[in-house]
């Protein structure tokens, strides 16, 4: 055969061989309809792969999607965002409060008093009525028990940097002669207890307690620090909130091992173990100790008032029997690794997780799929779907094609597709508000942003409704403050800033900025000029950047813009506070704790209050919110804080986006009714921010069901 | 010959060392932090950032980090920060996935480019030549992802068969023949897409090489001898025109590890390119550096192989 023929026939043969494979491939039709088990399988797609399937270690969304199926926490939030018990049947929250006897303080009525006398004084106060002091009465009513803890002596060691340049550390021994202390057991957490008790024990009873004289430091060089140590070791007052969880009996892990209090304690210890490098450690740092009362009761004592703490127990519970010291050591030995550095992070558990959630782990093929099967012994009843498959499809268009073809059951719709897909009769669609907002933040340390009139005027010059309409294709809502919009912490009475360029100009004139002949705003000969920045790679923010620049130029502000690569943006601009104004977004949790983002103590570099918002009233409220355990009071504080922030306008709050998802019409909620028949209900989104809340009850029917007419 | 190999090996080792230093510096000096450290998460306290940096040795001086990394690398202990899996194992898995894509793509590119290019050279200036020129430039300038989307939408809507992934998802129980053919089908689109650019470029090369050789005196001599056109083109001209391609063949070796980020992402192909790209986004230094090192080795090995091949096919060259 001549060379020429070879050159022609080889490529033709290759191409024919490749093309003929088409005839062997099942069509989508065969794949979805011809396969009866497909009805029992739910397939969803994700852009990214999971990293570690261990709730204490991972922080990415793909991993937590799987973890929420495999693991179960003590509690979670129900469809109205209230806490409900999962592995915990019920829980109680109360408080243990302590204060040291201040021998030198003058108590009104009895003078200087020792422990016993103070206890008696308090006991008798319980039965008195203080009509003039209703707040004190409330605090006293809340006291269940008063106890006197005798004085005691002990010693503690502290590590300090050795004097001089060296890296060495020295141990300092401190002898403590703790005076007697009073313990109050409260029915519920009361952050104002000591403030109110001052009315009874004297204004300075707690503040005048001198801790320093009760400690002795063995090193002369550190005497200067004794006051600081004393405050740490012997705080005049102490709040110890307590959460008592009553666990559900008879719950089993996927391997059949029963779940009990030891697993809860173990999970907590695994998070706190520095070897494991858990990203959740900050959530559990306020915990003083976890105590097993009996196999089904756990007592968690906190060091201080920290109300977001309850929500942290929604974290999946790890099986102690698969991850304890011995098991890990055995695994390290079998892998030939040094068991000293072998932690949960290295364990193969993270790729073969075992929990007590509704689905158990089957298979994980990196960057392809994760398969879970239903757990027949799930405590709340077996889920309807037999299998849950999580496919990793890194491209949105391919995800969409797979959804149309029926090999993926759900698809998260992009804003521009919402109109088309939600009208499509083949699918059911859901939408809701997401838990995050986009804002323009002003650097309040710099002029002219130190003037709230300027900030408000800037906000009034931007037509946010148009941004929502054209940039977000209508898939967004305005937001006025830093709380999740669908929670009751959000103050619905606050109106968003109106779009009013003339009003903006009036406000700016009040602040001294007047338009010159060229149309630019000027004050003392200086033009109103600043740079608005955001990160590159987010098209929405980029669009807002251009719109804001244009809107502000219209009222005569000389705005420059800049787009920066994400890590440069964060490291060199945000962390160092080197910016005029920026566009960014926050994604929020349901907990209304705003300390890191809004408290005035968090304005240094590398902290999150990078706009430099400082407000005394706001600070008080922020602290009160994170110390308040009563929902209604917390709501009241949040609404007030929302008002302050909306008035001060440290951010121009822009919008919160809406998510939309489409699902096959044949997927419905199936519930057993009284006579054992199944009744079908339509799936509806819940306040939790998605539509999968009742996933365990979902089922896929062979035919599209018809529902009685409803809205 | 032996002295050439020896010299070349020493040179390449030195180059490799510099490559390792430079790539290490570039990656560590670029802004950004491993995705495990999230500075904008309110739950992330400075102590935690410090602890993570300590665990990853990021608190050490750069040269110490360099030594740590290569100590782990050569003892095979490097683990990914993302999931604590051994980097070598991860790369090997992905390499096996990328390999068929690479092989099929290469076969398509090389078998198609030659006939196309040769014919264009023989009928230079004709309609065929012009249209291949046009299509070559079209294929070079069309963005790969766009072409991929068009093809996917077309195939899915008209033939109703799955195209993404390495195999049909949920194929269930099928005969081995079906499984093999299913895999071949899934290879088809991504490898054709990966090959389009290659075909366009390579066929241009083939054409220009052929034209150059066809203009030589010995071709005229061959013609004058009265040889048939086929013999002139395929025996005298083609053989000499092939020489530069021998070097190119050595250089496709690094393509083995690079894979194609865009094609692999669009087709959900769990390959090397995608892994490397995601590692870069997550600043997973051990993975990035290992991939980098291996591809540097492959580039150097590729040039070495092509030097040797040249030696074999061209008797004029003495080293």
PDB file of N, CA and C in Angstrom, chain B residues 188-238:
ATOM      1  N   UNK B 188     -15.022  10.932  22.503  1.00  0.00           N
ATOM      2  CA  UNK B 188     -15.064  11.529  21.172  1.00  0.00           C
ATOM      3  C   UNK B 188     -15.100  13.058  21.206  1.00  0.00           C
ATOM      4  N   UNK B 189     -16.144  13.630  21.809  1.00  0.00           N
ATOM      5  CA  UNK B 189     -16.300  15.076  21.733  1.00  0.00           C
ATOM      6  C   UNK B 189     -15.137  15.835  22.365  1.00  0.00           C
ATOM      7  N   UNK B 190     -14.789  15.525  23.633  1.00  0.00           N
ATOM      8  CA  UNK B 190     -13.694  16.310  24.214  1.00  0.00           C
ATOM      9  C   UNK B 190     -12.390  16.161  23.437  1.00  0.00           C
ATOM     10  N   UNK B 191     -12.110  14.955  22.928  1.00  0.00           N
ATOM     11  CA  UNK B 191     -10.822  14.841  22.250  1.00  0.00           C
ATOM     12  C   UNK B 191     -10.865  15.520  20.881  1.00  0.00           C
ATOM     13  N   UNK B 192     -12.020  15.477  20.211  1.00  0.00           N
ATOM     14  CA  UNK B 192     -12.117  16.201  18.945  1.00  0.00           C
ATOM     15  C   UNK B 192     -11.930  17.692  19.207  1.00  0.00           C
ATOM     16  N   UNK B 193     -12.577  18.176  20.281  1.00  0.00           N
ATOM     17  CA  UNK B 193     -12.451  19.597  20.594  1.00  0.00           C
ATOM     18  C   UNK B 193     -11.021  19.956  20.948  1.00  0.00           C
ATOM     19  N   UNK B 194     -10.390  19.047  21.709  1.00  0.00           N
ATOM     20  CA  UNK B 194      -9.009  19.313  22.078  1.00  0.00           C
ATOM     21  C   UNK B 194      -8.114  19.294  20.851  1.00  0.00           C
ATOM     22  N   UNK B 195      -8.516  18.494  19.837  1.00  0.00           N
ATOM     23  CA  UNK B 195      -7.655  18.332  18.674  1.00  0.00           C
ATOM     24  C   UNK B 195      -7.834  19.447  17.653  1.00  0.00           C
ATOM     25  N   UNK B 196      -8.990  20.120  17.653  1.00  0.00           N
ATOM     26  CA  UNK B 196      -9.249  21.085  16.574  1.00  0.00           C
ATOM     27  C   UNK B 196      -8.124  22.097  16.438  1.00  0.00           C
ATOM     28  N   UNK B 197      -7.756  22.698  17.563  1.00  0.00           N
ATOM     29  CA  UNK B 197      -6.693  23.693  17.507  1.00  0.00           C
ATOM     30  C   UNK B 197      -5.420  23.079  16.971  1.00  0.00           C
ATOM     31  N   UNK B 198      -5.115  21.878  17.459  1.00  0.00           N
ATOM     32  CA  UNK B 198      -3.903  21.180  17.051  1.00  0.00           C
ATOM     33  C   UNK B 198      -3.897  20.907  15.559  1.00  0.00           C
ATOM     34  N   UNK B 199      -5.034  20.432  15.054  1.00  0.00           N
ATOM     35  CA  UNK B 199      -5.115  20.118  13.616  1.00  0.00           C
ATOM     36  C   UNK B 199      -4.868  21.379  12.798  1.00  0.00           C
ATOM     37  N   UNK B 200      -5.533  22.456  13.224  1.00  0.00           N
ATOM     38  CA  UNK B 200      -5.411  23.700  12.475  1.00  0.00           C
ATOM     39  C   UNK B 200      -3.951  24.138  12.406  1.00  0.00           C
ATOM     40  N   UNK B 201      -3.272  24.097  13.539  1.00  0.00           N
ATOM     41  CA  UNK B 201      -1.898  24.583  13.563  1.00  0.00           C
ATOM     42  C   UNK B 201      -0.969  23.612  12.827  1.00  0.00           C
ATOM     43  N   UNK B 202      -1.116  22.325  13.162  1.00  0.00           N
ATOM     44  CA  UNK B 202      -0.182  21.338  12.634  1.00  0.00           C
ATOM     45  C   UNK B 202      -0.312  21.214  11.122  1.00  0.00           C
ATOM     46  N   UNK B 203      -1.539  21.273  10.598  1.00  0.00           N
ATOM     47  CA  UNK B 203      -1.688  21.125   9.152  1.00  0.00           C
ATOM     48  C   UNK B 203      -1.053  22.316   8.435  1.00  0.00           C
ATOM     49  N   UNK B 204      -1.060  23.472   9.067  1.00  0.00           N
ATOM     50  CA  UNK B 204      -0.370  24.633   8.494  1.00  0.00           C
ATOM     51  C   UNK B 204       1.135  24.363   8.420  1.00  0.00           C
ATOM     52  N   UNK B 205       1.657  23.786   9.497  1.00  0.00           N
ATOM     53  CA  UNK B 205       3.082  23.473   9.534  1.00  0.00           C
ATOM     54  C   UNK B 205       3.443  22.495   8.426  1.00  0.00           C
ATOM     55  N   UNK B 206       2.613  21.441   8.353  1.00  0.00           N
ATOM     56  CA  UNK B 206       2.884  20.410   7.358  1.00  0.00           C
ATOM     57  C   UNK B 206       2.910  21.038   5.969  1.00  0.00           C
ATOM     58  N   UNK B 207       1.948  21.902   5.737  1.00  0.00           N
ATOM     59  CA  UNK B 207       1.854  22.537   4.422  1.00  0.00           C
ATOM     60  C   UNK B 207       3.123  23.330   4.135  1.00  0.00           C
ATOM     61  N   UNK B 208       3.534  24.156   5.101  1.00  0.00           N
ATOM     62  CA  UNK B 208       4.676  25.008   4.799  1.00  0.00           C
ATOM     63  C   UNK B 208       5.961  24.187   4.680  1.00  0.00           C
ATOM     64  N   UNK B 209       6.097  23.145   5.493  1.00  0.00           N
ATOM     65  CA  UNK B 209       7.273  22.286   5.373  1.00  0.00           C
ATOM     66  C   UNK B 209       7.318  21.629   4.004  1.00  0.00           C
ATOM     67  N   UNK B 210       6.160  21.112   3.578  1.00  0.00           N
ATOM     68  CA  UNK B 210       6.098  20.434   2.284  1.00  0.00           C
ATOM     69  C   UNK B 210       6.457  21.409   1.167  1.00  0.00           C
ATOM     70  N   UNK B 211       5.918  22.633   1.282  1.00  0.00           N
ATOM     71  CA  UNK B 211       6.178  23.610   0.231  1.00  0.00           C
ATOM     72  C   UNK B 211       7.664  23.913   0.148  1.00  0.00           C
ATOM     73  N   UNK B 212       8.280  24.007   1.347  1.00  0.00           N
ATOM     74  CA  UNK B 212       9.693  24.332   1.366  1.00  0.00           C
ATOM     75  C   UNK B 212      10.496  23.231   0.676  1.00  0.00           C
ATOM     76  N   UNK B 213      10.160  21.981   1.044  1.00  0.00           N
ATOM     77  CA  UNK B 213      10.916  20.868   0.491  1.00  0.00           C
ATOM     78  C   UNK B 213      10.651  20.731  -0.999  1.00  0.00           C
ATOM     79  N   UNK B 214       9.379  20.940  -1.381  1.00  0.00           N
ATOM     80  CA  UNK B 214       9.027  20.787  -2.800  1.00  0.00           C
ATOM     81  C   UNK B 214       9.806  21.768  -3.670  1.00  0.00           C
ATOM     82  N   UNK B 215      10.260  22.846  -3.100  1.00  0.00           N
ATOM     83  CA  UNK B 215      11.002  23.815  -3.883  1.00  0.00           C
ATOM     84  C   UNK B 215      12.483  23.480  -4.032  1.00  0.00           C
ATOM     85  N   UNK B 216      12.925  22.402  -3.360  1.00  0.00           N
ATOM     86  CA  UNK B 216      14.353  22.069  -3.377  1.00  0.00           C
ATOM     87  C   UNK B 216      14.776  21.498  -4.740  1.00  0.00           C
ATOM     88  N   UNK B 217      16.068  21.560  -4.949  1.00  0.00           N
ATOM     89  CA  UNK B 217      16.611  21.073  -6.222  1.00  0.00           C
ATOM     90  C   UNK B 217      16.397  19.579  -6.421  1.00  0.00           C
ATOM     91  N   UNK B 218      16.574  18.813  -5.322  1.00  0.00           N
ATOM     92  CA  UNK B 218      16.485  17.360  -5.513  1.00  0.00           C
ATOM     93  C   UNK B 218      15.083  16.916  -5.898  1.00  0.00           C
ATOM     94  N   UNK B 219      14.093  17.708  -5.563  1.00  0.00           N
ATOM     95  CA  UNK B 219      12.737  17.368  -5.988  1.00  0.00           C
ATOM     96  C   UNK B 219      12.627  17.576  -7.499  1.00  0.00           C
ATOM     97  N   UNK B 220      13.250  18.689  -7.939  1.00  0.00           N
ATOM     98  CA  UNK B 220      13.215  18.926  -9.377  1.00  0.00           C
ATOM     99  C   UNK B 220      13.915  17.780 -10.103  1.00  0.00           C
ATOM    100  N   UNK B 221      15.032  17.363  -9.532  1.00  0.00           N
ATOM    101  CA  UNK B 221      15.762  16.245 -10.120  1.00  0.00           C
ATOM    102  C   UNK B 221      14.883  15.015 -10.210  1.00  0.00           C
ATOM    103  N   UNK B 222      14.176  14.755  -9.093  1.00  0.00           N
ATOM    104  CA  UNK B 222      13.319  13.568  -9.062  1.00  0.00           C
ATOM    105  C   UNK B 222      12.256  13.652 -10.148  1.00  0.00           C
ATOM    106  N   UNK B 223      11.695  14.837 -10.251  1.00  0.00           N
ATOM    107  CA  UNK B 223      10.680  15.007 -11.304  1.00  0.00           C
ATOM    108  C   UNK B 223      11.296  14.780 -12.671  1.00  0.00           C
ATOM    109  N   UNK B 224      12.482  15.367 -12.855  1.00  0.00           N
ATOM    110  CA  UNK B 224      13.139  15.289 -14.148  1.00  0.00           C
ATOM    111  C   UNK B 224      13.461  13.852 -14.519  1.00  0.00           C
ATOM    112  N   UNK B 225      13.728  13.028 -13.459  1.00  0.00           N
ATOM    113  CA  UNK B 225      14.004  11.615 -13.712  1.00  0.00           C
ATOM    114  C   UNK B 225      12.789  10.911 -14.280  1.00  0.00           C
ATOM    115  N   UNK B 226      11.634  11.549 -14.157  1.00  0.00           N
ATOM    116  CA  UNK B 226      10.411  10.949 -14.671  1.00  0.00           C
ATOM    117  C   UNK B 226       9.674  10.106 -13.651  1.00  0.00           C
ATOM    118  N   UNK B 227       9.925  10.364 -12.332  1.00  0.00           N
ATOM    119  CA  UNK B 227       9.187   9.609 -11.310  1.00  0.00           C
ATOM    120  C   UNK B 227       7.732  10.045 -11.305  1.00  0.00           C
ATOM    121  N   UNK B 228       6.890   9.133 -10.858  1.00  0.00           N
ATOM    122  CA  UNK B 228       5.472   9.479 -10.806  1.00  0.00           C
ATOM    123  C   UNK B 228       5.274  10.540  -9.714  1.00  0.00           C
ATOM    124  N   UNK B 229       4.264  11.400  -9.854  1.00  0.00           N
ATOM    125  CA  UNK B 229       4.036  12.464  -8.853  1.00  0.00           C
ATOM    126  C   UNK B 229       3.929  11.889  -7.437  1.00  0.00           C
ATOM    127  N   UNK B 230       3.261  10.739  -7.300  1.00  0.00           N
ATOM    128  CA  UNK B 230       3.118  10.139  -5.970  1.00  0.00           C
ATOM    129  C   UNK B 230       4.474   9.850  -5.360  1.00  0.00           C
ATOM    130  N   UNK B 231       5.347   9.305  -6.183  1.00  0.00           N
ATOM    131  CA  UNK B 231       6.669   8.974  -5.655  1.00  0.00           C
ATOM    132  C   UNK B 231       7.437  10.232  -5.266  1.00  0.00           C
ATOM    133  N   UNK B 232       7.290  11.251  -6.089  1.00  0.00           N
ATOM    134  CA  UNK B 232       7.982  12.505  -5.774  1.00  0.00           C
ATOM    135  C   UNK B 232       7.461  13.073  -4.447  1.00  0.00           C
ATOM    136  N   UNK B 233       6.135  13.151  -4.356  1.00  0.00           N
ATOM    137  CA  UNK B 233       5.555  13.776  -3.163  1.00  0.00           C
ATOM    138  C   UNK B 233       5.779  12.962  -1.909  1.00  0.00           C
ATOM    139  N   UNK B 234       5.463  11.706  -1.975  1.00  0.00           N
ATOM    140  CA  UNK B 234       5.431  10.935  -0.737  1.00  0.00           C
ATOM    141  C   UNK B 234       6.757  10.312  -0.375  1.00  0.00           C
ATOM    142  N   UNK B 235       7.603  10.075  -1.395  1.00  0.00           N
ATOM    143  CA  UNK B 235       8.878   9.463  -1.042  1.00  0.00           C
ATOM    144  C   UNK B 235       9.962  10.519  -0.853  1.00  0.00           C
ATOM    145  N   UNK B 236      10.122  11.348  -1.841  1.00  0.00           N
ATOM    146  CA  UNK B 236      11.217  12.297  -1.756  1.00  0.00           C
ATOM    147  C   UNK B 236      10.881  13.508  -0.898  1.00  0.00           C
ATOM    148  N   UNK B 237       9.720  14.052  -1.115  1.00  0.00           N
ATOM    149  CA  UNK B 237       9.402  15.292  -0.406  1.00  0.00           C
ATOM    150  C   UNK B 237       8.991  15.021   1.041  1.00  0.00           C
ATOM    151  N   UNK B 238       8.030  14.152   1.244  1.00  0.00           N
ATOM    152  CA  UNK B 238       7.450  13.967   2.574  1.00  0.00           C
ATOM    153  C   UNK B 238       8.497  13.553   3.595  1.00  0.00           C
TER     154      UNK B 238
END
